[in-house]
XYZ file of C-alpha atoms in Angstrom:
751
model
C 35.522 -21.903 -29.472
C 37.156 -22.071 -32.869
C 40.261 -24.281 -32.760
C 42.328 -26.251 -35.088
C 44.116 -29.552 -34.360
C 47.865 -29.900 -34.582
C 47.750 -32.386 -37.437
C 45.394 -30.187 -39.355
C 47.706 -27.293 -38.906
C 50.507 -29.249 -40.501
C 48.590 -30.155 -43.615
C 47.078 -26.717 -44.261
C 48.714 -23.174 -44.335
C 45.378 -21.446 -44.052
C 45.417 -19.011 -41.169
C 43.046 -19.621 -38.438
C 40.988 -17.561 -36.124
C 40.630 -18.601 -32.476
C 37.810 -17.208 -30.450
C 37.035 -18.118 -26.790
C 33.736 -17.372 -25.102
C 33.626 -16.475 -21.401
C 30.024 -16.809 -20.262
C 28.219 -13.504 -20.760
C 31.260 -11.336 -20.832
C 32.159 -11.828 -24.557
C 30.329 -11.963 -27.817
C 31.518 -12.860 -31.293
C 30.174 -12.060 -34.657
C 31.963 -12.311 -38.052
C 33.272 -9.023 -39.280
C 36.173 -7.510 -40.983
C 36.733 -5.364 -37.856
C 38.712 -7.068 -35.032
C 40.145 -6.070 -31.718
C 41.656 -8.217 -29.167
C 42.957 -8.949 -25.654
C 46.356 -10.453 -26.373
C 48.074 -12.849 -23.970
C 51.509 -12.472 -25.783
C 53.066 -9.083 -25.781
C 55.374 -10.022 -28.693
C 52.240 -10.740 -30.855
C 50.667 -7.319 -30.929
C 47.294 -6.840 -32.587
C 46.657 -4.167 -35.096
C 44.656 -0.975 -35.046
C 43.602 -0.545 -31.434
C 41.870 2.409 -30.017
C 43.151 4.309 -27.103
C 42.390 3.172 -23.643
C 40.194 5.623 -21.743
C 39.977 5.718 -18.086
C 36.771 7.609 -17.790
C 34.454 4.608 -17.561
C 32.053 4.257 -14.649
C 31.391 0.679 -13.382
C 28.844 1.505 -10.702
C 29.133 0.473 -7.084
C 31.782 -2.331 -6.361
C 30.068 -5.380 -4.789
C 32.583 -8.178 -4.377
C 36.293 -8.756 -4.007
C 37.761 -10.784 -6.865
C 39.416 -14.151 -6.284
C 42.773 -14.296 -7.911
C 43.937 -17.516 -9.524
C 47.639 -18.166 -10.199
C 46.960 -20.988 -12.620
C 47.298 -18.836 -15.810
C 50.641 -17.118 -15.741
C 50.485 -15.809 -19.366
C 49.901 -12.219 -20.197
C 46.318 -11.249 -21.012
C 46.268 -7.572 -22.096
C 45.966 -4.822 -24.575
C 48.646 -3.316 -26.903
C 50.474 -0.362 -25.660
C 53.499 1.798 -26.667
C 56.764 1.560 -24.732
C 56.367 5.140 -23.360
C 53.284 4.358 -21.526
C 54.587 0.991 -20.321
C 57.535 2.928 -18.790
C 55.199 5.468 -17.241
C 53.247 2.590 -15.700
C 56.333 1.142 -14.196
C 57.260 4.447 -12.663
C 53.976 4.781 -10.917
C 53.654 1.149 -9.819
C 53.187 1.972 -6.104
C 50.510 4.637 -6.701
C 48.469 2.357 -9.124
C 48.840 -0.740 -6.861
C 49.971 -3.072 -9.558
C 52.912 -4.540 -7.461
C 56.509 -3.894 -6.697
C 58.162 -5.278 -9.900
C 60.256 -2.069 -10.325
C 61.252 -1.393 -6.714
C 64.697 -1.656 -5.249
C 65.504 -4.392 -2.624
C 65.605 -2.017 0.480
C 62.326 -0.335 -0.505
C 60.687 -3.756 -1.083
C 61.723 -4.973 2.429
C 60.242 -1.852 3.998
C 57.069 -2.358 2.120
C 56.834 -6.028 3.128
C 57.100 -4.880 6.700
C 54.413 -2.387 6.271
C 51.800 -4.739 4.644
C 52.369 -7.135 7.466
C 51.222 -4.502 9.964
C 48.090 -3.607 7.888
C 44.640 -5.187 8.277
C 43.318 -7.110 5.337
C 40.786 -4.330 4.530
C 43.509 -1.835 4.047
C 44.330 -3.453 0.648
C 41.330 -1.700 -0.761
C 42.829 1.203 -2.806
C 40.674 3.904 -1.181
C 42.594 6.859 0.417
C 39.831 7.593 2.915
C 40.025 3.896 4.194
C 43.744 3.906 5.030
C 44.056 3.893 8.883
C 45.551 7.082 10.345
C 48.059 5.033 12.366
C 49.814 3.930 9.235
C 49.766 7.330 7.298
C 53.177 8.554 8.468
C 54.811 5.086 7.843
C 53.372 4.996 4.385
C 54.387 8.618 3.552
C 58.016 7.917 4.782
C 58.225 4.728 2.605
C 56.905 6.506 -0.413
C 59.311 9.347 -0.099
C 62.278 7.023 0.316
C 61.260 4.998 -2.709
C 60.759 8.145 -4.893
C 64.198 9.454 -3.822
C 65.892 6.289 -4.852
C 63.806 5.973 -8.087
C 64.458 9.547 -9.072
C 68.233 9.009 -8.900
C 67.796 5.820 -10.994
C 65.624 7.662 -13.537
C 68.074 10.502 -13.961
C 70.912 8.158 -14.727
C 68.842 6.141 -17.117
C 67.377 9.259 -18.784
C 70.824 10.665 -19.426
C 71.949 7.397 -20.903
C 68.875 7.069 -23.208
C 69.164 10.709 -24.278
C 72.782 10.316 -25.321
C 72.041 7.140 -27.131
C 68.981 8.481 -29.009
C 70.639 11.744 -29.863
C 73.415 9.743 -31.507
C 70.894 7.747 -33.429
C 69.143 10.896 -34.487
C 72.364 12.635 -35.603
C 73.206 9.488 -37.508
C 69.789 9.473 -39.360
C 70.112 13.239 -39.985
C 73.509 12.799 -41.567
C 72.125 9.970 -43.786
C 69.210 12.067 -45.092
C 71.342 15.052 -45.720
C 69.339 17.169 -43.319
C 66.414 17.342 -45.709
C 63.935 15.614 -43.457
C 64.560 18.358 -40.742
C 62.690 20.857 -42.961
C 59.394 19.094 -42.705
C 58.314 19.217 -39.142
C 54.536 19.522 -38.957
C 51.978 20.015 -36.167
C 52.374 17.432 -33.418
C 56.177 17.837 -33.560
C 58.134 15.956 -30.963
C 61.670 15.015 -30.021
C 63.537 11.978 -31.041
C 63.310 10.609 -27.575
C 59.541 10.040 -28.231
C 59.420 8.928 -31.812
C 62.455 6.879 -33.146
C 63.188 7.387 -36.887
C 62.051 4.637 -39.250
C 65.514 3.333 -40.284
C 67.860 0.534 -39.619
C 69.441 2.363 -36.681
C 66.057 2.427 -34.845
C 65.510 -1.178 -35.646
C 68.767 -2.257 -34.217
C 68.343 -0.092 -31.093
C 65.032 -1.536 -30.148
C 63.986 -5.286 -29.810
C 61.688 -6.394 -32.510
C 59.281 -7.551 -29.847
C 58.211 -3.986 -28.953
C 57.108 -3.220 -32.474
C 53.652 -4.326 -33.790
C 53.796 -6.295 -37.091
C 52.583 -3.269 -38.885
C 55.457 -1.126 -37.577
C 58.006 -3.848 -38.491
C 56.738 -3.906 -42.054
C 56.815 -0.191 -42.331
C 60.417 -0.130 -40.946
C 61.406 -2.670 -43.577
C 59.743 -0.626 -46.306
C 61.425 2.535 -45.162
C 64.782 0.961 -45.244
C 64.278 0.188 -48.875
C 62.717 3.613 -49.730
C 64.527 6.146 -47.346
C 63.763 9.191 -49.555
C 60.041 8.350 -49.975
C 57.008 9.462 -47.879
C 55.143 6.171 -47.334
C 51.336 6.253 -47.332
C 50.386 2.842 -45.926
C 46.898 1.530 -46.310
C 45.256 0.577 -43.050
C 41.605 -0.309 -43.374
C 39.619 2.660 -44.574
C 42.493 5.144 -44.370
C 46.085 5.655 -45.327
C 48.732 6.318 -42.564
C 52.092 7.913 -42.326
C 54.564 6.990 -39.685
C 57.568 8.624 -37.867
C 59.137 11.548 -39.712
C 56.946 10.794 -42.663
C 53.955 11.674 -40.405
C 55.558 14.915 -39.217
C 56.279 15.988 -42.798
C 52.817 14.995 -44.150
C 51.088 16.692 -41.147
C 52.765 19.994 -41.907
C 52.070 19.933 -45.633
C 48.546 18.665 -45.433
C 47.650 20.679 -42.385
C 46.377 17.632 -40.410
C 46.854 16.348 -36.912
C 49.923 14.225 -35.947
C 49.999 12.193 -32.749
C 51.849 9.348 -31.008
C 50.682 5.800 -31.689
C 52.654 2.941 -30.140
C 56.360 3.650 -31.123
C 55.938 6.397 -33.840
C 54.194 9.536 -34.619
C 51.372 9.055 -37.082
C 48.766 10.809 -39.125
C 46.099 9.540 -41.461
C 43.985 10.472 -44.582
C 40.798 8.867 -45.836
C 41.233 6.401 -48.699
C 38.933 8.216 -51.040
C 41.017 11.349 -50.645
C 44.359 9.643 -51.431
C 45.197 11.258 -54.780
C 44.099 14.721 -53.610
C 46.679 14.593 -50.829
C 49.310 12.857 -52.887
C 49.172 15.684 -55.365
C 49.718 18.283 -52.685
C 52.729 16.393 -51.286
C 54.237 15.880 -54.690
C 53.653 19.493 -55.613
C 55.720 20.457 -52.471
C 58.652 18.466 -53.768
C 58.204 15.120 -51.872
C 58.401 11.740 -53.342
C 55.307 9.705 -52.238
C 55.042 5.869 -52.277
C 51.573 4.210 -51.803
C 51.585 0.974 -49.926
C 48.338 -1.053 -50.455
C 47.080 -3.987 -48.620
C 46.258 -5.878 -51.790
C 49.251 -4.839 -53.858
C 53.047 -4.719 -53.461
C 53.511 -1.371 -55.228
C 51.535 1.370 -56.858
C 51.903 4.004 -59.487
C 52.508 7.492 -57.973
C 49.848 9.817 -59.427
C 49.581 13.624 -59.432
C 48.217 16.384 -61.596
C 44.687 16.918 -62.860
C 45.357 15.398 -66.230
C 45.937 11.679 -65.235
C 45.825 10.678 -68.932
C 49.311 12.289 -69.294
C 51.085 10.630 -66.479
C 54.564 10.822 -67.991
C 57.812 10.232 -66.246
C 60.674 12.065 -67.936
C 64.425 11.411 -67.536
C 66.962 14.008 -68.798
C 70.706 13.826 -69.304
C 73.107 16.363 -70.904
C 76.813 16.418 -72.019
C 79.094 19.230 -72.989
C 81.536 18.740 -75.986
C 84.485 20.982 -75.165
C 85.867 20.749 -78.705
C 82.703 21.521 -80.550
C 81.439 23.713 -77.733
C 78.121 22.187 -78.026
C 75.586 20.876 -75.537
C 73.757 17.632 -76.264
C 70.572 16.752 -74.433
C 69.064 13.214 -74.288
C 65.578 12.237 -72.895
C 63.478 9.201 -72.378
C 59.853 9.573 -71.298
C 57.656 6.730 -70.273
C 53.859 6.559 -69.495
C 53.508 3.506 -67.265
C 49.652 3.490 -67.548
C 49.665 3.106 -71.315
C 53.152 1.790 -72.180
C 54.359 4.653 -74.452
C 58.117 5.295 -74.439
C 59.520 8.401 -76.081
C 63.155 8.825 -77.082
C 64.995 11.982 -78.259
C 68.561 13.404 -78.578
C 69.212 16.843 -79.817
C 71.687 19.852 -79.524
C 70.572 22.819 -77.574
C 71.721 26.404 -76.765
C 72.182 28.392 -73.543
C 68.449 29.222 -73.375
C 67.387 25.540 -73.616
C 64.603 26.318 -75.929
C 64.655 22.952 -77.644
C 64.426 21.224 -74.265
C 61.614 23.433 -73.152
C 59.567 22.625 -76.222
C 59.825 18.872 -75.708
C 59.085 19.130 -71.896
C 55.929 21.002 -72.785
C 54.825 18.546 -75.322
C 55.368 15.541 -73.007
C 53.787 17.242 -69.998
C 55.510 15.079 -67.394
C 54.391 14.904 -63.779
C 57.882 13.990 -62.617
C 61.381 14.658 -63.991
C 64.498 12.628 -63.187
C 67.715 14.508 -63.443
C 71.361 13.993 -62.203
C 72.498 15.718 -59.078
C 75.056 17.634 -61.064
C 72.632 19.052 -63.506
C 73.755 22.326 -65.099
C 72.479 25.575 -63.647
C 70.717 26.656 -66.938
C 68.861 23.399 -67.261
C 67.855 23.318 -63.579
C 66.548 26.813 -63.863
C 64.433 26.048 -66.865
C 62.916 22.981 -65.190
C 62.151 24.984 -62.029
C 60.384 27.590 -64.157
C 58.266 25.012 -65.811
C 57.528 23.400 -62.478
C 56.342 26.662 -61.034
C 54.474 27.886 -64.095
C 51.093 26.410 -62.943
C 49.163 28.649 -60.528
C 47.550 25.474 -59.271
C 50.028 24.077 -56.818
C 48.541 20.587 -57.055
C 49.559 20.393 -60.789
C 53.176 21.312 -60.477
C 55.897 19.106 -61.778
C 58.064 17.292 -59.336
C 61.797 17.226 -59.863
C 63.649 14.086 -58.631
C 67.460 14.254 -58.433
C 69.363 11.056 -58.589
C 72.985 10.145 -58.167
C 75.055 11.519 -61.059
C 76.921 8.135 -61.283
C 73.760 6.575 -62.581
C 73.792 8.879 -65.562
C 77.400 8.148 -66.598
C 77.459 6.195 -69.800
C 79.323 3.160 -68.492
C 77.014 2.711 -65.504
C 73.826 3.316 -67.613
C 74.990 0.841 -70.309
C 75.734 -1.798 -67.645
C 72.288 -1.291 -66.351
C 70.646 -1.538 -69.746
C 72.797 -4.563 -70.756
C 71.762 -6.417 -67.576
C 68.130 -5.605 -68.133
C 67.871 -6.439 -71.931
C 70.272 -9.406 -72.106
C 67.879 -11.670 -70.122
C 64.780 -10.613 -72.227
C 63.251 -13.488 -74.018
C 59.701 -12.405 -74.268
C 58.217 -12.269 -77.820
C 58.208 -8.690 -79.170
C 60.812 -7.586 -76.606
C 63.465 -4.937 -77.422
C 66.747 -6.531 -78.356
C 70.039 -5.623 -76.741
C 71.480 -4.827 -80.128
C 68.743 -2.243 -80.884
C 69.371 -0.666 -77.448
C 73.091 -0.512 -78.059
C 72.543 1.412 -81.232
C 70.826 4.359 -79.452
C 72.678 7.575 -78.929
C 74.845 7.716 -75.850
C 72.783 10.383 -74.193
C 69.706 8.295 -74.626
C 71.284 5.350 -72.993
C 72.481 7.694 -70.171
C 68.761 8.308 -69.541
C 67.583 4.793 -70.071
C 69.810 3.314 -67.282
C 68.603 5.514 -64.496
C 64.965 5.131 -65.737
C 65.173 1.309 -65.524
C 66.460 1.553 -61.923
C 63.724 3.933 -60.904
C 60.946 1.874 -62.401
C 62.335 -1.219 -60.923
C 61.542 0.290 -57.480
C 57.925 0.147 -58.353
C 57.869 -3.084 -60.366
C 57.087 -1.194 -63.569
C 60.146 -1.772 -65.502
C 58.472 -4.169 -67.960
C 57.116 -1.281 -69.927
C 60.616 -0.663 -71.234
C 60.972 -4.237 -72.828
C 58.450 -3.803 -75.616
C 59.844 -2.996 -79.021
C 56.643 -1.599 -80.353
C 56.137 1.070 -77.641
C 59.270 3.028 -78.466
C 58.978 6.066 -80.770
C 60.928 9.221 -81.504
C 59.652 12.470 -80.360
C 61.103 14.781 -83.032
C 61.066 13.883 -86.738
C 61.270 16.875 -89.025
C 59.941 14.895 -92.041
C 56.779 13.864 -90.337
C 55.683 16.567 -87.726
C 55.687 20.312 -87.666
C 58.163 21.745 -85.104
C 56.503 23.909 -82.410
C 59.026 25.665 -80.188
C 58.386 26.157 -76.541
C 57.684 29.793 -77.083
C 55.091 28.930 -79.716
C 53.450 26.401 -77.523
C 53.234 28.957 -74.603
C 52.392 32.120 -76.477
C 49.685 30.518 -78.687
C 48.130 28.801 -75.714
C 48.166 25.489 -77.667
C 48.239 23.183 -74.755
C 47.778 25.362 -71.646
C 46.504 28.941 -70.984
C 48.985 31.585 -69.743
C 46.722 32.772 -66.909
C 46.895 29.835 -64.536
C 48.619 27.160 -66.630
C 45.426 25.109 -66.984
C 43.908 23.456 -70.073
C 40.762 25.610 -70.157
C 41.098 28.335 -72.720
C 43.803 26.676 -74.811
C 43.570 25.378 -78.422
C 43.460 21.757 -77.013
C 40.427 22.780 -74.839
C 38.594 24.145 -77.819
C 39.277 21.233 -80.068
C 38.979 18.401 -77.612
C 35.444 16.778 -78.043
C 36.745 13.244 -77.637
C 34.461 10.553 -76.098
C 37.135 8.122 -74.898
C 40.203 8.330 -72.692
C 42.476 6.892 -75.336
C 41.031 9.330 -77.826
C 41.735 12.208 -75.454
C 45.401 11.185 -75.386
C 45.610 10.984 -79.112
C 44.078 14.405 -79.483
C 46.828 15.987 -77.354
C 49.486 14.274 -79.500
C 47.930 15.587 -82.679
C 47.633 19.117 -81.315
C 51.292 19.276 -80.199
C 52.600 17.543 -83.336
C 50.756 18.745 -86.628
C 51.434 16.780 -89.678
C 53.803 17.823 -92.565
C 53.137 15.200 -95.197
C 50.451 16.480 -97.666
C 48.909 13.071 -98.304
C 48.659 12.230 -94.538
C 47.056 15.736 -93.964
C 44.547 15.087 -96.781
C 43.613 11.651 -95.549
C 42.984 12.926 -91.929
C 40.931 15.797 -93.200
C 38.823 13.534 -95.338
C 38.159 11.237 -92.293
C 37.249 14.206 -90.144
C 34.972 15.607 -92.746
C 33.104 12.366 -93.163
C 32.643 11.906 -89.520
C 31.184 15.324 -89.040
C 28.979 15.355 -92.294
C 28.073 11.760 -92.945
C 24.623 10.540 -91.847
C 25.606 6.987 -92.032
C 23.964 4.762 -89.437
C 27.139 2.634 -89.511
C 29.228 5.543 -88.205
C 26.822 6.300 -85.485
C 26.924 2.729 -84.397
C 30.694 2.853 -84.358
C 30.644 6.020 -82.232
C 28.213 4.581 -79.696
C 30.324 1.303 -79.522
C 33.500 3.197 -78.880
C 32.114 5.685 -76.378
C 30.878 2.870 -74.075
C 34.333 1.053 -73.966
C 36.567 1.127 -70.818
C 40.055 2.572 -71.073
C 41.333 -0.299 -73.276
C 44.847 1.232 -73.669
C 45.429 1.551 -69.892
C 43.717 -1.760 -69.173
C 45.996 -3.602 -71.628
C 49.120 -2.000 -70.043
C 47.783 -3.020 -66.565
C 47.555 -6.663 -67.708
C 51.077 -6.352 -69.326
C 52.426 -5.183 -66.007
C 50.670 -8.156 -64.284
C 48.820 -5.685 -61.896
C 45.291 -6.120 -63.121
C 42.486 -7.717 -61.027
C 40.451 -10.650 -62.236
C 37.507 -8.203 -62.712
C 39.726 -5.821 -64.799
C 41.137 -8.718 -66.832
C 37.743 -10.006 -67.731
C 36.371 -6.552 -68.492
C 39.075 -5.796 -70.929
C 39.036 -9.217 -72.582
C 35.214 -9.100 -72.979
C 35.349 -5.558 -74.307
C 37.984 -6.378 -76.941
C 36.082 -9.418 -78.008
C 32.829 -7.549 -78.250
C 34.428 -4.724 -80.202
C 35.923 -7.286 -82.662
C 32.666 -9.062 -83.188
C 30.623 -5.924 -83.688
C 33.118 -4.482 -86.137
C 33.212 -7.777 -88.046
C 29.440 -7.607 -88.409
C 29.655 -4.073 -89.678
C 32.229 -4.732 -92.384
C 29.679 -5.033 -95.255
C 28.157 -1.736 -94.268
C 31.500 -0.094 -93.853
C 32.506 -1.257 -97.324
C 29.424 0.307 -98.836
C 28.818 3.379 -96.697
C 32.272 4.852 -95.717
C 34.511 6.420 -98.355
C 37.442 7.761 -96.298
C 40.511 5.667 -97.002
C 41.882 6.265 -93.564
C 38.587 5.265 -91.751
C 38.217 2.105 -94.003
C 41.723 1.041 -93.371
C 41.503 1.279 -89.560
C 38.027 -0.401 -89.375
C 38.828 -3.157 -91.686
C 42.077 -4.093 -89.907
C 40.672 -3.964 -86.320
C 38.647 -7.147 -86.364
C 41.667 -9.273 -87.398
C 43.855 -7.652 -84.778
C 41.312 -8.437 -81.959
C 40.774 -12.083 -83.101
C 43.018 -13.589 -80.300
C 40.667 -11.953 -77.657
C 37.834 -14.380 -78.621
C 39.919 -17.391 -77.663
C 40.905 -15.833 -74.372
C 37.433 -14.992 -73.433
C 36.108 -18.539 -74.085
C 38.320 -20.096 -71.274
C 37.444 -17.332 -68.723
C 34.886 -18.038 -66.012
C 32.773 -14.878 -65.782
C 31.472 -15.672 -62.386
C 34.804 -16.460 -60.836
C 36.349 -13.372 -62.396
C 33.664 -11.101 -60.890
C 34.189 -12.690 -57.587
C 37.933 -12.300 -57.731
C 38.412 -16.094 -57.532
C 41.733 -16.716 -59.248
C 41.739 -20.481 -58.802
C 38.578 -20.812 -60.898
C 39.193 -18.020 -63.360
C 39.940 -20.243 -66.262
C 37.183 -22.851 -67.189
C 39.469 -24.753 -69.609
C 43.111 -25.332 -68.557
C 44.176 -27.413 -71.452
C 46.268 -24.549 -72.799
C 47.713 -23.635 -69.346
C 49.641 -26.675 -68.018
C 51.182 -24.838 -65.082
C 47.710 -23.630 -63.870
C 46.471 -27.210 -64.187
C 49.282 -28.515 -61.972
C 48.705 -25.793 -59.360
C 44.947 -26.558 -59.342
C 45.589 -30.308 -58.817
C 47.930 -29.505 -55.917
C 45.380 -27.316 -54.331
C 42.742 -30.044 -54.648
C 45.018 -32.677 -53.129
C 45.447 -30.467 -49.987
C 41.642 -29.813 -49.740
C 41.025 -33.605 -50.021
C 43.455 -34.097 -47.073
C 41.733 -31.535 -45.048
C 38.255 -33.174 -45.745
C 39.624 -36.562 -44.752
C 40.984 -35.161 -41.576
C 37.496 -34.204 -40.636
C 36.667 -37.825 -39.897
C 39.417 -37.893 -37.110
C 38.117 -34.662 -35.637
C 34.627 -36.063 -35.361
C 35.940 -39.115 -33.538
C 38.061 -37.064 -31.173
C 35.292 -34.641 -30.303
C 32.620 -37.365 -30.356
C 30.452 -35.182 -32.770
C 29.521 -37.237 -35.785
C 27.775 -34.278 -37.558
C 30.499 -31.757 -37.008
C 31.741 -29.783 -40.121
C 34.195 -26.967 -40.857
C 32.924 -23.448 -40.622
C 34.177 -20.238 -42.187
C 34.415 -17.018 -40.206
C 35.421 -13.609 -41.776
C 36.925 -15.450 -44.868
C 38.939 -17.846 -42.639
C 38.102 -21.383 -43.979
C 38.307 -24.703 -42.287
C 37.705 -23.644 -38.743
C 36.366 -26.085 -36.038
C 33.702 -24.538 -33.922
C 33.112 -26.050 -30.516
C 30.310 -25.097 -28.161
C 31.095 -24.064 -24.577
C 29.420 -27.209 -23.288
C 31.818 -29.395 -25.260
C 35.060 -27.628 -24.333
C 36.127 -30.499 -22.033
C 36.371 -32.685 -25.101
C 38.915 -30.536 -26.809
C 42.375 -32.123 -26.591
C 44.994 -29.967 -24.753
C 47.502 -30.207 -27.699
C 45.223 -28.259 -30.107
C 45.895 -22.778 -31.771
C 49.905 -24.961 -28.586
C 51.689 -22.109 -26.796
C 50.219 -18.686 -26.150
C 46.478 -18.115 -26.331
C 44.673 -15.119 -27.834
C 41.130 -14.005 -27.475
C 39.800 -12.193 -30.544
C 36.918 -9.866 -30.169
C 34.921 -9.317 -33.425
C 31.913 -7.211 -34.357
C 30.775 -4.180 -36.427
C 31.939 -0.632 -36.024
C 30.342 0.941 -32.879
C 29.480 -2.557 -31.650
C 30.997 -2.138 -28.224
C 34.349 -4.060 -28.766
C 36.496 -1.244 -27.373
C 34.249 -0.777 -24.369
C 34.390 -4.469 -23.547
C 38.161 -4.599 -23.814
C 38.557 -1.480 -21.581
C 36.111 -3.132 -19.124
C 38.105 -6.359 -18.865
C 41.490 -4.452 -18.631
C 40.288 -2.078 -15.870
C 38.699 -4.947 -13.841
C 41.973 -6.665 -14.030
C 43.779 -3.586 -12.651
C 41.188 -3.147 -9.877
C 41.366 -6.709 -8.810
C 45.093 -6.818 -8.626
C 45.316 -3.569 -6.702
C 43.088 -5.263 -4.045
C 39.795 -3.413 -5.005
C 36.320 -4.690 -5.235
C 35.253 -5.034 -8.857
C 31.713 -4.484 -10.537
C 30.607 -8.127 -10.595
C 28.798 -10.418 -8.302
C 31.714 -12.912 -8.725
C 34.850 -13.010 -10.737
C 37.828 -15.462 -11.094
C 40.722 -13.952 -12.884
C 44.183 -15.127 -13.901
C 47.256 -13.235 -12.581
C 48.577 -10.696 -15.179
C 52.078 -9.467 -15.370
C 51.230 -6.556 -17.759
C 48.575 -4.936 -19.902
C 49.002 -3.453 -23.288
C 46.671 -0.975 -24.911
């Protein structure tokens, strides 16, 4: 039995696992898969399988002795619907008379007094004939009274839940009603995931997972939430019904809400399908607080585009502003331009940016909306269609957007961050896009990408790039073909022989923005010619070095967003350091063998730019990084005083826990006792069954929980069903499949 003393609990915040062994009935082995028989209905366990009643126990041999010493609940999780059903059939299941009225209870008491002890066995064939009529009369009277109560209660609940449903429908604008999938059911069975549902139900009836989903749904009411649960992602409530319809998967009731699930390895496939149907999807991971929404086959072009427009009545001119951001790489694109009724200028820029999602105000003009819809529907592949997200038009008003931008940039003190003065100098229509974009990215903790000064660039610049209209890009198949909207068959597809992800993104930029400066064109042509025709071993070495690098651009941005794992952080740092060292070693050969001015400049500058990576790599602990151990990630903390302080605090707590071990040994009279670790839970105290009498009663206080662990298909569910059904059989007066059994009295069972 793994337990933890009260004093240890006070000195350590580490969660503990409490396991109890009951003779030969239970077994425990460390595993990430857990199921449990829970004695506290308010502390519901996660991820239980459905209780099945088709289990054969063999011939009953002995009656069970019932002990009233333990009055706590020992049971399995269940949904309120099945609990209500269980209460309504109390008499037939033999669980007791908790739900009967007083008159019926008195009649039943009189009936049981007349019965022989053997008649308590729940076997229809064994009920004596002399009591059949009396029992039938009692049941009929009870059912009549119960039916009347049920009708009144049903009417009251139906009226209340209908009001809740109408309230939710009004909040969502009726949009949610369009997405009912297979497994559709009424509001009386699956309450909506909003605040009204939370207030109408006691929190004790929701599992911890459901409570967390309700909280997330309140923060993101217009998002379909895909919540990571083990090896699959699950949708809940109305989200499940919508997802089931769009993905053509099964939707069913689990606990309090409808649910459907998809495998983790198929997440992005299903997310693309949902996004292509116009839904906004949020991915909730167990190891992260937020995630980037992804869609489209070309993940290297994950652009989010925000568009605003204003009409000058005096000049009779439309001005369009846009801000595009690529969260995975940190690129931010700005532009402001006049446009005509056909929106040809806007179309050209949208095709160049190739966004997967476009933010627009709710009062967008009909002409612009029609253009964006035509672009979104241009691809024959439904999974690659652009999603259009409408936001409140008030966010796009200049005063509101400027306030948002001012609040965001005035607190920025990071080195290299964009200043408030530089933001204020932007065109008004660009600011009208920047404000809503800041608010949208803040929902996913990705707003830091807008702080960097170096990441901002202008999309259109007549003196630097050739202007390619939307019609040109489309009719010449420069970026996409006109057959199905894919890349295959386009000019980009023909020219793209890049070896790296960041090179692929650069190639798309070059194709959509040809140069106009003769000197720049000549320099690039010389570089391309030398790469293709030169037989220099140095160039071959550089090609090989670059082709084996990870996606450095995306990795650096992940670190900047503070979302990288220790493994990714070490991989990017080591790759940058290795690239700098190898290029530094090749500098003499580059000097003598490469003649292109553009290539020489790039290769000579890179080692100096990557110099800081060497110092970062020196203080990293490779072993700890690969194991995901953040506390030991840095081998030298002299340059990180905050980390040094935190490590000392952790070590102080660990020392206290180790000192407490002496007291535990004295209490349990076990001089050699030491802490044990089970399924990643550290500092557990394991006591053998033969030593349970030495465990102090004040040691996991309050409710007790039995945790059954083991591998998949290891028999956990079968064991739980067995115990639950034995308890039911015993308390209905039946024999149980055991030579002897002593059970505590249960007041409910949850599954």
